[in-house]
Tab-separated table of C-alpha atoms in Angstrom:
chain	number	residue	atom	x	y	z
A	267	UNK	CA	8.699	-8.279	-14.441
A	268	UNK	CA	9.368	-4.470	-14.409
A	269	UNK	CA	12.899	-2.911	-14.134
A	270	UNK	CA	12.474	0.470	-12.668
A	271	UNK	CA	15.592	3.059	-12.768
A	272	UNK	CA	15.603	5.854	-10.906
A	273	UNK	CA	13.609	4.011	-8.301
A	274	UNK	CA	14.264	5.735	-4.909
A	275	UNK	CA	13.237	9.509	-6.735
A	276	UNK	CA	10.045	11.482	-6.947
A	277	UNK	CA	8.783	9.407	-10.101
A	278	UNK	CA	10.434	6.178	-10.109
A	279	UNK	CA	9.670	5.574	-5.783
A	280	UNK	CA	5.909	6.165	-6.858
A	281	UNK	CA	5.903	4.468	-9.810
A	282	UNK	CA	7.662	1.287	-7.812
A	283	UNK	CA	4.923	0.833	-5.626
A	284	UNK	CA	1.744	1.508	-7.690
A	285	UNK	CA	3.347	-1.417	-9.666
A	286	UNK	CA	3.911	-3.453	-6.861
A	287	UNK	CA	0.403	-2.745	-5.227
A	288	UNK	CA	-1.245	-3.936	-8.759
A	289	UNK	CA	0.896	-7.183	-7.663
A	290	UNK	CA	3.646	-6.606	-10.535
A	291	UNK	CA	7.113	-8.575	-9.963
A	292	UNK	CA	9.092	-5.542	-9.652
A	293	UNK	CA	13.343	-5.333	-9.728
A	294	UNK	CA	14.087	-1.103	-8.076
A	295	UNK	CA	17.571	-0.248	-9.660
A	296	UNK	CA	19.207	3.005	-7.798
A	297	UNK	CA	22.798	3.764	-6.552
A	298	UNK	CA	21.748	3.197	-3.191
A	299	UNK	CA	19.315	1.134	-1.676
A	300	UNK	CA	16.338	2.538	-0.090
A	301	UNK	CA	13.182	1.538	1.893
A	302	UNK	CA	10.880	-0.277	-0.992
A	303	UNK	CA	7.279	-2.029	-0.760
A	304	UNK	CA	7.673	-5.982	0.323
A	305	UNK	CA	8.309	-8.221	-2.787
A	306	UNK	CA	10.333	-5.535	-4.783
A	307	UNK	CA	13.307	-6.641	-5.825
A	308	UNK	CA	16.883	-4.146	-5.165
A	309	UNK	CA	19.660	-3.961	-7.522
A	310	UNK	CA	22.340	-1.905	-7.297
A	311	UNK	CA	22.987	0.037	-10.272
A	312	UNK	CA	24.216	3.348	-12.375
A	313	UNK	CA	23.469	4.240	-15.004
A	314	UNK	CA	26.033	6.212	-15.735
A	315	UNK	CA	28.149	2.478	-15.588
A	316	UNK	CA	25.996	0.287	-17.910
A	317	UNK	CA	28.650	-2.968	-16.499
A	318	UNK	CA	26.967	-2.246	-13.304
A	319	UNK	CA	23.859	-2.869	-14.669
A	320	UNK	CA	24.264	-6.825	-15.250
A	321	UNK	CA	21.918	-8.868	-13.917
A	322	UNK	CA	19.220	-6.048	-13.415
A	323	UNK	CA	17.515	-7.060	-15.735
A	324	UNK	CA	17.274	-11.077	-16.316
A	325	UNK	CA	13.588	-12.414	-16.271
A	326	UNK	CA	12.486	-9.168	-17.182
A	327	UNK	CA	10.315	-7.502	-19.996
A	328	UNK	CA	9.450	-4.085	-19.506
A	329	UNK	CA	11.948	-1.105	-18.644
A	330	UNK	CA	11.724	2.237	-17.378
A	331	UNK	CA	14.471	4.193	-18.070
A	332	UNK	CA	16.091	7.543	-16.958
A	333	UNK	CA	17.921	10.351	-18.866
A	334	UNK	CA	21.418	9.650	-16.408
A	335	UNK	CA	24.763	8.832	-17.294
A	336	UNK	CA	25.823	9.065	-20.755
A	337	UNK	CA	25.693	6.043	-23.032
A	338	UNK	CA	22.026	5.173	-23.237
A	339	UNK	CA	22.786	2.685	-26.308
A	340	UNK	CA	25.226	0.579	-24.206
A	341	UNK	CA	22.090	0.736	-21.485
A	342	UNK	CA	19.447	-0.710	-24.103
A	343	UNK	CA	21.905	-3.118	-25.352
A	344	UNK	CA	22.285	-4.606	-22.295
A	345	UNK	CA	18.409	-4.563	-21.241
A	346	UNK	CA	17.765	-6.346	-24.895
A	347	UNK	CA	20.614	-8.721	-23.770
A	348	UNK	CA	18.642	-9.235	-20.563
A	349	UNK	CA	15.289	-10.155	-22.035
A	350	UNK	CA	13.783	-6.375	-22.291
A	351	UNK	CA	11.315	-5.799	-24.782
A	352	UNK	CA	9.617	-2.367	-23.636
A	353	UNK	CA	11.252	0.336	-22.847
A	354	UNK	CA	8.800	3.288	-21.187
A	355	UNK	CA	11.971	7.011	-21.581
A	356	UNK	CA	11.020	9.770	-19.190
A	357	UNK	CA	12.691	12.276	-21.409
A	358	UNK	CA	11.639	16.372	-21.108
A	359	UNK	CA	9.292	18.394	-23.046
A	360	UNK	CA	12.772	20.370	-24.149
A	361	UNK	CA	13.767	17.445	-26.035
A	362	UNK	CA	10.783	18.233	-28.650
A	363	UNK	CA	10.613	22.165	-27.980
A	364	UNK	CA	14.032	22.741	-27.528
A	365	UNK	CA	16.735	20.468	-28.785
A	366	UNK	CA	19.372	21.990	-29.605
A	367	UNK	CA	19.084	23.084	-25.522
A	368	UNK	CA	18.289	19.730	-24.117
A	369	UNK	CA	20.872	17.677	-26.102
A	370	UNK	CA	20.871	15.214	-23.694
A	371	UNK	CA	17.439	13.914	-23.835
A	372	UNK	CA	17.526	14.217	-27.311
A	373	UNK	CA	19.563	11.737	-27.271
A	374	UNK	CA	18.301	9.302	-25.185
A	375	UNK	CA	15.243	9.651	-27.378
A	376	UNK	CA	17.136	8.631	-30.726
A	377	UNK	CA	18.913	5.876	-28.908
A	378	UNK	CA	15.780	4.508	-27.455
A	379	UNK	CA	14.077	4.842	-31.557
A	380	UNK	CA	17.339	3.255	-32.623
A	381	UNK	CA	17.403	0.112	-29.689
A	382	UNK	CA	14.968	-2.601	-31.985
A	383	UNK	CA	12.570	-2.217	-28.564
A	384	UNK	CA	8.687	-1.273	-28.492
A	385	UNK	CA	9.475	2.111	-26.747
A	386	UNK	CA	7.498	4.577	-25.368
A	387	UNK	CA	8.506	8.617	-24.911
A	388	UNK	CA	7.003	10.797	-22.012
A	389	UNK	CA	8.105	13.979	-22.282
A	390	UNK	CA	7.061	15.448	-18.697
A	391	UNK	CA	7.151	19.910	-18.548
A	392	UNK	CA	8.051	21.375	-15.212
A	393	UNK	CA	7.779	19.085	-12.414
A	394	UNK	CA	5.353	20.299	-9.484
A	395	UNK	CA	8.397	19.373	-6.929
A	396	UNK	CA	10.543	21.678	-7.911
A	397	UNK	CA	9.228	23.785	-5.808
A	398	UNK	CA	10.619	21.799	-2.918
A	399	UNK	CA	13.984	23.966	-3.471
A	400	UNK	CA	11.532	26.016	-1.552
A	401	UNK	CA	11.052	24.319	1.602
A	402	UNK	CA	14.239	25.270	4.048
A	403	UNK	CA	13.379	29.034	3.200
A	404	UNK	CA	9.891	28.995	3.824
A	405	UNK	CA	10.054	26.743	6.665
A	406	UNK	CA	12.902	29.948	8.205
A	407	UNK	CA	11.534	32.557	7.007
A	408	UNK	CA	8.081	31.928	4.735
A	409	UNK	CA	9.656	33.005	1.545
A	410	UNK	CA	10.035	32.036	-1.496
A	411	UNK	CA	12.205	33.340	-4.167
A	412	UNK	CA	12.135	32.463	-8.416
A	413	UNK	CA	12.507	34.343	-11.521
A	414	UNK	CA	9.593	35.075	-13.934
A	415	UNK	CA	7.023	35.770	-11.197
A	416	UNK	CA	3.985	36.217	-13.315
A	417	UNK	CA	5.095	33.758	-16.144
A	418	UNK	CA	2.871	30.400	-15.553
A	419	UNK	CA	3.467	27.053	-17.288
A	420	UNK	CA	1.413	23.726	-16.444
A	421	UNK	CA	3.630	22.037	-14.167
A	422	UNK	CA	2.905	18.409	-13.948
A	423	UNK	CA	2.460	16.740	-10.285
A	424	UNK	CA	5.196	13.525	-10.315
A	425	UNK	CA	2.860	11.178	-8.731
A	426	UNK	CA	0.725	11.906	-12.451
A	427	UNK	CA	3.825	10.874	-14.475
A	428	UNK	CA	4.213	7.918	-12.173
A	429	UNK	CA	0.625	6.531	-12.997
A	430	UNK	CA	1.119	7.512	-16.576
A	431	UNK	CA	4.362	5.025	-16.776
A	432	UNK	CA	2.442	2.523	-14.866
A	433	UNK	CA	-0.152	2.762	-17.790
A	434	UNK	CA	2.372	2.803	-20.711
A	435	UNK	CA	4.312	0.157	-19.125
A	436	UNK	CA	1.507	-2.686	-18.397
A	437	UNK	CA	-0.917	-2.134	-21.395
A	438	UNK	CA	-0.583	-2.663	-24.769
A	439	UNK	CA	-0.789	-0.011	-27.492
A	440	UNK	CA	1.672	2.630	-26.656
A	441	UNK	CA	4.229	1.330	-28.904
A	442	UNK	CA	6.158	4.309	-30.766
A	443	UNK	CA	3.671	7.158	-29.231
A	444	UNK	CA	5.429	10.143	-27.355
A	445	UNK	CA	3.081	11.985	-24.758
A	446	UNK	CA	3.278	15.596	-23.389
A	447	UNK	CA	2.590	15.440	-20.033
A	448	UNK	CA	1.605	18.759	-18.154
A	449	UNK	CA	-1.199	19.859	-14.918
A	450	UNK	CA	-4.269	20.706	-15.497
A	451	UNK	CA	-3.764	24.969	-15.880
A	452	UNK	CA	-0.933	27.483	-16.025
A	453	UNK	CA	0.809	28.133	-12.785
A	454	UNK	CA	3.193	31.187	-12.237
A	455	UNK	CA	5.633	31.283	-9.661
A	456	UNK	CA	3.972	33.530	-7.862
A	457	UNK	CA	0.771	31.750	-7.446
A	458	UNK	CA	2.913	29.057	-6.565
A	459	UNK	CA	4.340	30.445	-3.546
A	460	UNK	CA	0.498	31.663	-2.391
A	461	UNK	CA	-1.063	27.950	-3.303
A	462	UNK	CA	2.031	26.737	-0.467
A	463	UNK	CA	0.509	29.558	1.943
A	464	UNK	CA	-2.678	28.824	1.747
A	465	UNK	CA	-1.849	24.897	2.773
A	466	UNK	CA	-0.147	26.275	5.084
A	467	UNK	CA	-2.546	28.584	6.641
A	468	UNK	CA	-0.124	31.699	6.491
A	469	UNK	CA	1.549	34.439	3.931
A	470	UNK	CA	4.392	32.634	1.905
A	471	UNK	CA	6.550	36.429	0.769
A	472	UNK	CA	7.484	35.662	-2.829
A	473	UNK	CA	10.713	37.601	-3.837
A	474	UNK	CA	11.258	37.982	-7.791
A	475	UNK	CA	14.879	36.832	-8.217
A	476	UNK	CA	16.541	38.236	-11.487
A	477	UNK	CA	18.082	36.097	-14.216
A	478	UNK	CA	21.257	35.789	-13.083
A	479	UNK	CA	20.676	35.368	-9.824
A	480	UNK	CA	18.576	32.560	-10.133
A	481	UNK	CA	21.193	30.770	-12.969
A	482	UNK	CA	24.050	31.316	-10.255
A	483	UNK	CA	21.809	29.563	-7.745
A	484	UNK	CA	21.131	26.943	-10.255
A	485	UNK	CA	24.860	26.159	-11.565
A	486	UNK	CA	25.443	24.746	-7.856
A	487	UNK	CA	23.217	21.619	-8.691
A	488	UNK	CA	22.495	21.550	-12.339
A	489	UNK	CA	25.009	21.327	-15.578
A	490	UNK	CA	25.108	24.844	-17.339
A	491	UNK	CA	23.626	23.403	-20.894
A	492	UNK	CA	20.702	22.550	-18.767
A	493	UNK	CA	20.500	25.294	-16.948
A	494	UNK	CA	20.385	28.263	-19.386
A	495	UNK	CA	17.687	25.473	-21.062
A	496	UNK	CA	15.293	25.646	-17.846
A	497	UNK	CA	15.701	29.444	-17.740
A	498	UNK	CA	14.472	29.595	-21.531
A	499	UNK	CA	11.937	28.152	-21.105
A	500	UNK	CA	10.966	29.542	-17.410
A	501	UNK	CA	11.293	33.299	-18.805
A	502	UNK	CA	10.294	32.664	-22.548
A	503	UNK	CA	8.355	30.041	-23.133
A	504	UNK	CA	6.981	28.688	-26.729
A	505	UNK	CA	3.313	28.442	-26.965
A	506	UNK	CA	3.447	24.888	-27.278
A	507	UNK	CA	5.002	24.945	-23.620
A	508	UNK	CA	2.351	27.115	-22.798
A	509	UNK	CA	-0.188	24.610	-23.155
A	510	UNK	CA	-2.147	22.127	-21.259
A	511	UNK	CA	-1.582	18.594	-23.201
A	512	UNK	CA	-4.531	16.306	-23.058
A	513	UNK	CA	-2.423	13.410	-22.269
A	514	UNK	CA	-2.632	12.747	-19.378
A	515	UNK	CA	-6.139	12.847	-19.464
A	516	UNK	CA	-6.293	10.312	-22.394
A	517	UNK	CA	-4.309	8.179	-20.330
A	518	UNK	CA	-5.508	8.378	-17.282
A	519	UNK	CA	-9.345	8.993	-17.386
A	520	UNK	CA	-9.073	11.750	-15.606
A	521	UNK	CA	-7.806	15.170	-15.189
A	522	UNK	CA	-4.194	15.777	-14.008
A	523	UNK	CA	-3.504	16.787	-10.424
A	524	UNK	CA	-3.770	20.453	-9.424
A	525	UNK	CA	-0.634	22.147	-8.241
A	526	UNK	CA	-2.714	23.342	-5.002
A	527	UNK	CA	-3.147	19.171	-4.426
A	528	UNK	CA	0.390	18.432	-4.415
A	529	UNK	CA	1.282	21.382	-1.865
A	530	UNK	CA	-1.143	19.973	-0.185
A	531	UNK	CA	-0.123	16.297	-0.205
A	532	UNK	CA	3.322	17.969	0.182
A	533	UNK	CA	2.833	20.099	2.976
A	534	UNK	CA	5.047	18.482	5.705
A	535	UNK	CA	8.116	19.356	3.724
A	536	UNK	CA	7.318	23.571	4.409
A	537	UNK	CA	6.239	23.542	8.046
């Protein structure tokens, strides 16, 4: 059995049911419950409360585990307590590139090292659906606005780290590897905005917010620490973020999913 956290979000709701299509007993952990494929198991649960945990995860031996809340060794003591031998961390590419920025998955990452469990790291670089912050603008007035217009990084479609955790998670040989997970090429913000258009059929505007404006925007939603971490590495990146990883490749036997695709798939959500 499979305990997925995070299950009713953009990778843990995929990754729920391509486990439970493969036929995998699956147990969904989230706050709140939430329409899930038949046979798939709810428990209510936060992490930011490992007590509320209990029970989530008898009978089971793989886990899939969120950077949320703030006691991630209380969390893996009680999935080893439960029977949990794996345990798959989506972490962020910060946590290797950037650590004394992203703190927090830092240290999830030591704690998972530190648990006694086979563990697994993916450390996923700007998620594709991010860009959804976009969709109430463009669908009013086809505009989009972002900082760093013409800087592009490989954002990485969701449903790809999904099937990459569904990988890690069911086979063998994965113990103590971290992957980079990123898309196929560079995308800027700009080209962005047009790949939306062109699903669309029409112009999406793109307006080139400045720094601050876009870290006021983003202190409505997101902690500071994090925040002045994203912008780092939106307006400065390293050349390591830079870079297309071949993992998902390796992993998958195939090449990662095109931001153009997921507008695509996504399209409903700008209209």
């Amino acid at each position: 059995m499979f305990v997925i956290t995070g299950a009713t979000g953009n990778v843990g709701g995929e990754l729920v049911r391509l486990l439970a299509a493969a036929g995998e007993q699956v147990t969904a952990v989230s706050r709140r419950p939430a329409p899930l494929p038949d046979g798939v198991r709810h428990s209510a649960g936060d992490l930011g409360d490992p007590a509320s945990l209990k029970g989530a995860f008898d009978g089971a031996g793989a886990l899939f585990l969120l950077v949320a809340g703030h006691e991630p060794h209380a969390v893996l003591e009680a999935a080893r307590a439960g029977g949990i031998r794996r345990v798959v961390l989506l972490s962020s590419q910060g946590a290797g590139t950037r650590p004394g920025l992203y703190g927090h998955p830092a240290a999830f990452e030591q704690a998972v090292r530190e648990s006694g469990l086979e563990w697994t790291i993916l450390r996923p670089g700007d998620f594709a659906s991010n860009a959804l912050a976009w969709a109430e603008p463009i669908r009013a007035h086809r505009t989009a606005a972002a900082p760093f217009a013409d800087v592009a990084l490989p954002v990485i479609d969701p449903a790809d780290i999904a099937e990459v955790a569904s990988v890690v998670l069911r086979e063998d040989g994965h113990a103590g590897r971290t992957y980079v997970l990123t898309g196929p090429q560079p995308v800027s913000p700009r080209e962005r905005a047009a790949a939306i258009g062109a699903a669309l059929g029409t112009e999406v505007r793109f307006v080139e917010q400045s720094r601050e404006e876009a870290r006021a925007q983003m202190l409505t939603f997101m902690p500071e620490q994090a925040v002045e971490g994203t912008l780092t590495i939106l307006g400065t990146p390293t050349e390591e973020e830079r870079q297309v990883s071949p993992d998902v490749e390796r992993l998958l036997g195939r090449a990662p999913r095109t931001f153009a695709s997921w507008a695509a798939r996504n399209i409903a959500a700008f209209r």
